[in-house]
Amino acid sequence: MAEILVYVDHVDGAVRKPTLELLTLARRLGEPVAVALGNGAADTAAALAEHGAVKVLTADAPEFAEYLVVPKVDALQAAYDAVSPAAVLVPSSAEGKEIAARLAVRIGSGVITDAVDVEAGDEGPVATQAAFAASFTTKSRVSKGTPVITVKPNSAPVEAAPAAGAVEALAVSFGPLATGTKVTARTPRESTGRPELTEAAIVVSGGRGVNGAENFAIIEALADSLGAAVGASRAAVDAGWYPHSNQVGQTGKSVSPQLYIASGISGAIQHRAGMQTSKTIVAINKDAEAPIFDLVDYGVVGDLFDVVPQLTAEVQARKG
Ligand code: FAD
């Protein structure tokens, strides 16, 4: 059976959810071989095996921590050379997309980014992408070389599928470019305790209707009751009410959660571009004519200052 290389996104050995989703897709195409790099790489093996990795190639070296993406590309290319896979799947983070693009150039193939689905086709893997603010989907495949595909978080379920997960050390030699860009300082972001916006299963977003930075507390309270991430429209971000890192939309982040709750957001095309692929969309808006209601699964016409606290109280009450 063809082997499918899966690039592992992990933090000190803790595998992040988008990688487990990639394993689900990889199993549709062949036998997943995972590539885990950096500190704690070998600690990823158990979780990867539980979700279908037949083999886990690991490498650790100071270069992975001290320098940016090129050492990782060198390692992924070493894995590619060792395995000769039928496809390479990479999580669609900013780093993942850069790694994927560089690998595709090196191996003389094509790259498809931000896929929302991948399936086996007669002539190789077929990737689905959302286009034009997710109003359309396109299906494409790489016609030359081994496809390199990045997949957005929340595009596939996480499935238990126990496999051997045999750990093998990957021999990597770094080329002259690998040490070209050095990380000189890291400033850890203050943790909110909330899930990462692009990976969250539930996102609660606020817009101009929230009417002030201090009022975002009610959006955060609803998010916390649901274990959700907090998002914001550009209007709210531009007003300085919420950080740009939480902006959802064309010039912010793309999210695709199971549930997206938009409060006080009108539904401009640029906002929709970042959330339209959410599985279930709920909007709370006091204007019944707001365009957001054109794409919702459930709409509440009402004042968010009445509705959101009631919703939070109801969620809390049901949690007991
Ligand atoms: P508004 O459009 O002003 O809507 C506010 C809504 O809140 C209204 O529908 C109103 O009825 C409702 N409301 C008011 N008070 C209440 C209340 N008390 N209770 C309930 N509802 C209430 N936007 C993004 O979001 N993300 C992007 O990435 C992005 N990128 C852009 C890129 C470009 C190149 C351009 C030109 C624009 C971009 N925009 C983006 C901006 C976008 O066009 C809209 O201006 C923006 O999304 C509007 O934000 P909003 O819905 O919060 O505000």
PDB file of N, CA and C and ligand atoms in Angstrom, residues 206-211 232-236 238 247-253 263-272 284-287 290-292 302-305, ligand 1:
ATOM      1  N   GLY A 206     -17.301  38.541  18.378  1.00  0.00           N
ATOM      2  CA  GLY A 206     -18.018  39.799  18.585  1.00  0.00           C
ATOM      3  C   GLY A 206     -17.634  40.815  17.534  1.00  0.00           C
ATOM      4  N   GLY A 207     -18.572  41.693  17.191  1.00  0.00           N
ATOM      5  CA  GLY A 207     -18.315  42.722  16.192  1.00  0.00           C
ATOM      6  C   GLY A 207     -18.568  44.111  16.729  1.00  0.00           C
ATOM      7  N   ARG A 208     -18.821  45.035  15.811  1.00  0.00           N
ATOM      8  CA  ARG A 208     -19.031  46.428  16.198  1.00  0.00           C
ATOM      9  C   ARG A 208     -20.201  46.568  17.175  1.00  0.00           C
ATOM     10  N   GLY A 209     -21.166  45.661  17.056  1.00  0.00           N
ATOM     11  CA  GLY A 209     -22.323  45.703  17.950  1.00  0.00           C
ATOM     12  C   GLY A 209     -21.953  45.524  19.410  1.00  0.00           C
ATOM     13  N   VAL A 210     -20.778  44.984  19.689  1.00  0.00           N
ATOM     14  CA  VAL A 210     -20.361  44.784  21.089  1.00  0.00           C
ATOM     15  C   VAL A 210     -20.075  46.130  21.752  1.00  0.00           C
ATOM     16  N   ASN A 211     -19.699  47.093  20.910  1.00  0.00           N
ATOM     17  CA  ASN A 211     -19.690  48.487  21.355  1.00  0.00           C
ATOM     18  C   ASN A 211     -18.743  48.793  22.511  1.00  0.00           C
ATOM     19  N   ALA A 232     -13.150  38.038  16.555  1.00  0.00           N
ATOM     20  CA  ALA A 232     -13.641  39.418  16.447  1.00  0.00           C
ATOM     21  C   ALA A 232     -13.697  39.810  14.983  1.00  0.00           C
ATOM     22  N   SER A 233     -14.623  40.715  14.663  1.00  0.00           N
ATOM     23  CA  SER A 233     -14.662  41.262  13.306  1.00  0.00           C
ATOM     24  C   SER A 233     -13.572  42.331  13.191  1.00  0.00           C
ATOM     25  N   ARG A 234     -13.295  42.720  11.958  1.00  0.00           N
ATOM     26  CA  ARG A 234     -12.273  43.749  11.767  1.00  0.00           C
ATOM     27  C   ARG A 234     -12.720  45.073  12.383  1.00  0.00           C
ATOM     28  N   ALA A 235     -14.025  45.354  12.338  1.00  0.00           N
ATOM     29  CA  ALA A 235     -14.501  46.607  12.924  1.00  0.00           C
ATOM     30  C   ALA A 235     -14.150  46.666  14.408  1.00  0.00           C
ATOM     31  N   ALA A 236     -14.338  45.532  15.100  1.00  0.00           N
ATOM     32  CA  ALA A 236     -14.023  45.489  16.535  1.00  0.00           C
ATOM     33  C   ALA A 236     -12.513  45.591  16.766  1.00  0.00           C
ATOM     34  N   ASP A 238     -10.269  47.004  14.614  1.00  0.00           N
ATOM     35  CA  ASP A 238      -9.823  48.348  14.235  1.00  0.00           C
ATOM     36  C   ASP A 238     -10.163  49.374  15.322  1.00  0.00           C
ATOM     37  N   GLN A 247      -8.722  38.369  14.948  1.00  0.00           N
ATOM     38  CA  GLN A 247      -9.610  38.782  13.844  1.00  0.00           C
ATOM     39  C   GLN A 247      -9.917  37.600  12.929  1.00  0.00           C
ATOM     40  N   VAL A 248     -11.200  37.474  12.613  1.00  0.00           N
ATOM     41  CA  VAL A 248     -11.650  36.426  11.691  1.00  0.00           C
ATOM     42  C   VAL A 248     -11.993  37.091  10.366  1.00  0.00           C
ATOM     43  N   GLY A 249     -11.520  36.539   9.269  1.00  0.00           N
ATOM     44  CA  GLY A 249     -11.897  37.085   7.964  1.00  0.00           C
ATOM     45  C   GLY A 249     -10.758  37.105   6.977  1.00  0.00           C
ATOM     46  N   GLN A 250     -11.025  37.804   5.895  1.00  0.00           N
ATOM     47  CA  GLN A 250     -10.096  37.837   4.763  1.00  0.00           C
ATOM     48  C   GLN A 250      -8.701  38.286   5.173  1.00  0.00           C
ATOM     49  N   THR A 251      -8.629  39.302   6.019  1.00  0.00           N
ATOM     50  CA  THR A 251      -7.324  39.799   6.451  1.00  0.00           C
ATOM     51  C   THR A 251      -7.022  39.373   7.897  1.00  0.00           C
ATOM     52  N   GLY A 252      -7.803  38.412   8.374  1.00  0.00           N
ATOM     53  CA  GLY A 252      -7.548  37.840   9.687  1.00  0.00           C
ATOM     54  C   GLY A 252      -7.358  36.345   9.534  1.00  0.00           C
ATOM     55  N   LYS A 253      -7.904  35.592  10.471  1.00  0.00           N
ATOM     56  CA  LYS A 253      -7.727  34.141  10.413  1.00  0.00           C
ATOM     57  C   LYS A 253      -8.950  33.471   9.804  1.00  0.00           C
ATOM     58  N   SER A 263     -21.843  37.551  17.170  1.00  0.00           N
ATOM     59  CA  SER A 263     -22.684  38.477  17.927  1.00  0.00           C
ATOM     60  C   SER A 263     -22.371  39.907  17.510  1.00  0.00           C
ATOM     61  N   GLY A 264     -23.395  40.628  17.048  1.00  0.00           N
ATOM     62  CA  GLY A 264     -23.178  42.021  16.659  1.00  0.00           C
ATOM     63  C   GLY A 264     -22.255  42.150  15.462  1.00  0.00           C
ATOM     64  N   ILE A 265     -22.361  41.190  14.551  1.00  0.00           N
ATOM     65  CA  ILE A 265     -21.548  41.186  13.320  1.00  0.00           C
ATOM     66  C   ILE A 265     -22.518  41.191  12.143  1.00  0.00           C
ATOM     67  N   SER A 266     -22.286  42.106  11.176  1.00  0.00           N
ATOM     68  CA  SER A 266     -23.270  42.264  10.094  1.00  0.00           C
ATOM     69  C   SER A 266     -23.166  41.166   9.046  1.00  0.00           C
ATOM     70  N   GLY A 267     -21.945  40.584   8.882  1.00  0.00           N
ATOM     71  CA  GLY A 267     -21.799  39.519   7.886  1.00  0.00           C
ATOM     72  C   GLY A 267     -21.247  40.017   6.564  1.00  0.00           C
ATOM     73  N   ALA A 268     -20.322  40.976   6.607  1.00  0.00           N
ATOM     74  CA  ALA A 268     -19.682  41.478   5.382  1.00  0.00           C
ATOM     75  C   ALA A 268     -18.912  40.334   4.713  1.00  0.00           C
ATOM     76  N   ILE A 269     -18.789  40.431   3.393  1.00  0.00           N
ATOM     77  CA  ILE A 269     -18.142  39.365   2.616  1.00  0.00           C
ATOM     78  C   ILE A 269     -16.746  39.050   3.154  1.00  0.00           C
ATOM     79  N   GLN A 270     -16.028  40.100   3.604  1.00  0.00           N
ATOM     80  CA  GLN A 270     -14.657  39.865   4.092  1.00  0.00           C
ATOM     81  C   GLN A 270     -14.667  39.102   5.416  1.00  0.00           C
ATOM     82  N   HIS A 271     -15.718  39.253   6.214  1.00  0.00           N
ATOM     83  CA  HIS A 271     -15.814  38.467   7.443  1.00  0.00           C
ATOM     84  C   HIS A 271     -16.209  37.027   7.098  1.00  0.00           C
ATOM     85  N   ARG A 272     -17.167  36.915   6.181  1.00  0.00           N
ATOM     86  CA  ARG A 272     -17.636  35.577   5.787  1.00  0.00           C
ATOM     87  C   ARG A 272     -16.492  34.728   5.256  1.00  0.00           C
ATOM     88  N   ILE A 284     -26.419  36.462  16.319  1.00  0.00           N
ATOM     89  CA  ILE A 284     -27.270  37.267  17.193  1.00  0.00           C
ATOM     90  C   ILE A 284     -27.097  38.696  16.709  1.00  0.00           C
ATOM     91  N   ASN A 285     -28.183  39.289  16.222  1.00  0.00           N
ATOM     92  CA  ASN A 285     -28.086  40.635  15.661  1.00  0.00           C
ATOM     93  C   ASN A 285     -29.438  41.313  15.831  1.00  0.00           C
ATOM     94  N   LYS A 286     -29.406  42.590  16.177  1.00  0.00           N
ATOM     95  CA  LYS A 286     -30.704  43.238  16.425  1.00  0.00           C
ATOM     96  C   LYS A 286     -31.386  43.678  15.133  1.00  0.00           C
ATOM     97  N   ASP A 287     -30.644  43.622  14.001  1.00  0.00           N
ATOM     98  CA  ASP A 287     -31.212  44.004  12.706  1.00  0.00           C
ATOM     99  C   ASP A 287     -31.606  42.744  11.934  1.00  0.00           C
ATOM    100  N   ALA A 290     -29.883  42.086   8.640  1.00  0.00           N
ATOM    101  CA  ALA A 290     -28.414  41.973   8.553  1.00  0.00           C
ATOM    102  C   ALA A 290     -28.040  40.802   7.636  1.00  0.00           C
ATOM    103  N   PRO A 291     -27.059  41.006   6.730  1.00  0.00           N
ATOM    104  CA  PRO A 291     -26.712  39.958   5.767  1.00  0.00           C
ATOM    105  C   PRO A 291     -26.235  38.651   6.400  1.00  0.00           C
ATOM    106  N   ILE A 292     -25.753  38.726   7.636  1.00  0.00           N
ATOM    107  CA  ILE A 292     -25.286  37.493   8.298  1.00  0.00           C
ATOM    108  C   ILE A 292     -26.408  36.462   8.357  1.00  0.00           C
ATOM    109  N   GLY A 302     -32.159  40.066  18.054  1.00  0.00           N
ATOM    110  CA  GLY A 302     -32.278  40.606  19.404  1.00  0.00           C
ATOM    111  C   GLY A 302     -31.032  41.353  19.790  1.00  0.00           C
ATOM    112  N   ASP A 303     -31.114  42.003  20.926  1.00  0.00           N
ATOM    113  CA  ASP A 303     -29.991  42.777  21.438  1.00  0.00           C
ATOM    114  C   ASP A 303     -29.012  41.810  22.104  1.00  0.00           C
ATOM    115  N   LEU A 304     -27.767  41.849  21.641  1.00  0.00           N
ATOM    116  CA  LEU A 304     -26.803  40.877  22.171  1.00  0.00           C
ATOM    117  C   LEU A 304     -26.595  41.041  23.669  1.00  0.00           C
ATOM    118  N   PHE A 305     -26.837  42.263  24.179  1.00  0.00           N
ATOM    119  CA  PHE A 305     -26.648  42.473  25.622  1.00  0.00           C
ATOM    120  C   PHE A 305     -27.738  41.773  26.439  1.00  0.00           C
TER     121      PHE A 305
HETATM  122  P1  FAD B   1     -20.806  46.337  11.192  1.00  0.00           P
HETATM  123  O1  FAD B   1     -20.841  46.002   9.753  1.00  0.00           O
HETATM  124  O2  FAD B   1     -20.892  47.762  11.585  1.00  0.00           O
HETATM  125  O3  FAD B   1     -22.000  45.523  11.845  1.00  0.00           O
HETATM  126  C1  FAD B   1     -22.320  45.603  13.192  1.00  0.00           C
HETATM  127  C2  FAD B   1     -23.583  44.778  13.378  1.00  0.00           C
HETATM  128  O4  FAD B   1     -23.916  44.741  14.759  1.00  0.00           O
HETATM  129  C3  FAD B   1     -24.799  45.353  12.668  1.00  0.00           C
HETATM  130  O5  FAD B   1     -25.369  44.331  11.824  1.00  0.00           O
HETATM  131  C4  FAD B   1     -25.767  45.742  13.775  1.00  0.00           C
HETATM  132  O6  FAD B   1     -27.126  45.501  13.448  1.00  0.00           O
HETATM  133  C5  FAD B   1     -25.326  44.816  14.896  1.00  0.00           C
HETATM  134  N1  FAD B   1     -25.583  45.351  16.232  1.00  0.00           N
HETATM  135  C6  FAD B   1     -25.326  46.598  16.714  1.00  0.00           C
HETATM  136  N2  FAD B   1     -25.649  46.671  18.019  1.00  0.00           N
HETATM  137  C7  FAD B   1     -26.130  45.444  18.360  1.00  0.00           C
HETATM  138  C8  FAD B   1     -26.650  44.909  19.569  1.00  0.00           C
HETATM  139  N3  FAD B   1     -26.695  45.612  20.688  1.00  0.00           N
HETATM  140  N4  FAD B   1     -27.074  43.624  19.544  1.00  0.00           N
HETATM  141  C9  FAD B   1     -27.045  42.870  18.423  1.00  0.00           C
HETATM  142  N5  FAD B   1     -26.575  43.345  17.245  1.00  0.00           N
HETATM  143  C10 FAD B   1     -26.109  44.608  17.232  1.00  0.00           C
HETATM  144  N6  FAD B   1     -13.884  42.371   8.233  1.00  0.00           N
HETATM  145  C11 FAD B   1     -13.691  41.301   9.038  1.00  0.00           C
HETATM  146  O7  FAD B   1     -14.490  41.023   9.929  1.00  0.00           O
HETATM  147  N7  FAD B   1     -12.581  40.521   8.859  1.00  0.00           N
HETATM  148  C12 FAD B   1     -11.656  40.757   7.907  1.00  0.00           C
HETATM  149  O8  FAD B   1     -10.671  40.023   7.821  1.00  0.00           O
HETATM  150  C13 FAD B   1     -11.858  41.871   7.031  1.00  0.00           C
HETATM  151  N8  FAD B   1     -10.987  42.139   6.044  1.00  0.00           N
HETATM  152  C14 FAD B   1     -11.247  43.175   5.185  1.00  0.00           C
HETATM  153  C15 FAD B   1     -10.414  43.392   4.087  1.00  0.00           C
HETATM  154  C16 FAD B   1     -10.678  44.433   3.205  1.00  0.00           C
HETATM  155  C17 FAD B   1      -9.759  44.613   2.031  1.00  0.00           C
HETATM  156  C18 FAD B   1     -11.788  45.270   3.425  1.00  0.00           C
HETATM  157  C19 FAD B   1     -12.086  46.372   2.475  1.00  0.00           C
HETATM  158  C20 FAD B   1     -12.615  45.059   4.494  1.00  0.00           C
HETATM  159  C21 FAD B   1     -12.366  44.027   5.397  1.00  0.00           C
HETATM  160  N9  FAD B   1     -13.184  43.793   6.497  1.00  0.00           N
HETATM  161  C22 FAD B   1     -12.993  42.687   7.268  1.00  0.00           C
HETATM  162  C23 FAD B   1     -14.234  44.761   6.901  1.00  0.00           C
HETATM  163  C24 FAD B   1     -15.614  44.375   6.480  1.00  0.00           C
HETATM  164  O9  FAD B   1     -15.875  44.907   5.183  1.00  0.00           O
HETATM  165  C25 FAD B   1     -16.646  44.989   7.467  1.00  0.00           C
HETATM  166  O10 FAD B   1     -16.452  46.364   7.536  1.00  0.00           O
HETATM  167  C26 FAD B   1     -16.537  44.421   8.869  1.00  0.00           C
HETATM  168  O11 FAD B   1     -16.564  42.997   8.826  1.00  0.00           O
HETATM  169  C27 FAD B   1     -17.728  44.905   9.693  1.00  0.00           C
HETATM  170  O12 FAD B   1     -17.617  44.451  11.009  1.00  0.00           O
HETATM  171  P2  FAD B   1     -18.921  44.284  11.892  1.00  0.00           P
HETATM  172  O13 FAD B   1     -19.832  43.315  11.254  1.00  0.00           O
HETATM  173  O14 FAD B   1     -18.472  44.015  13.282  1.00  0.00           O
HETATM  174  O15 FAD B   1     -19.525  45.763  11.879  1.00  0.00           O
END
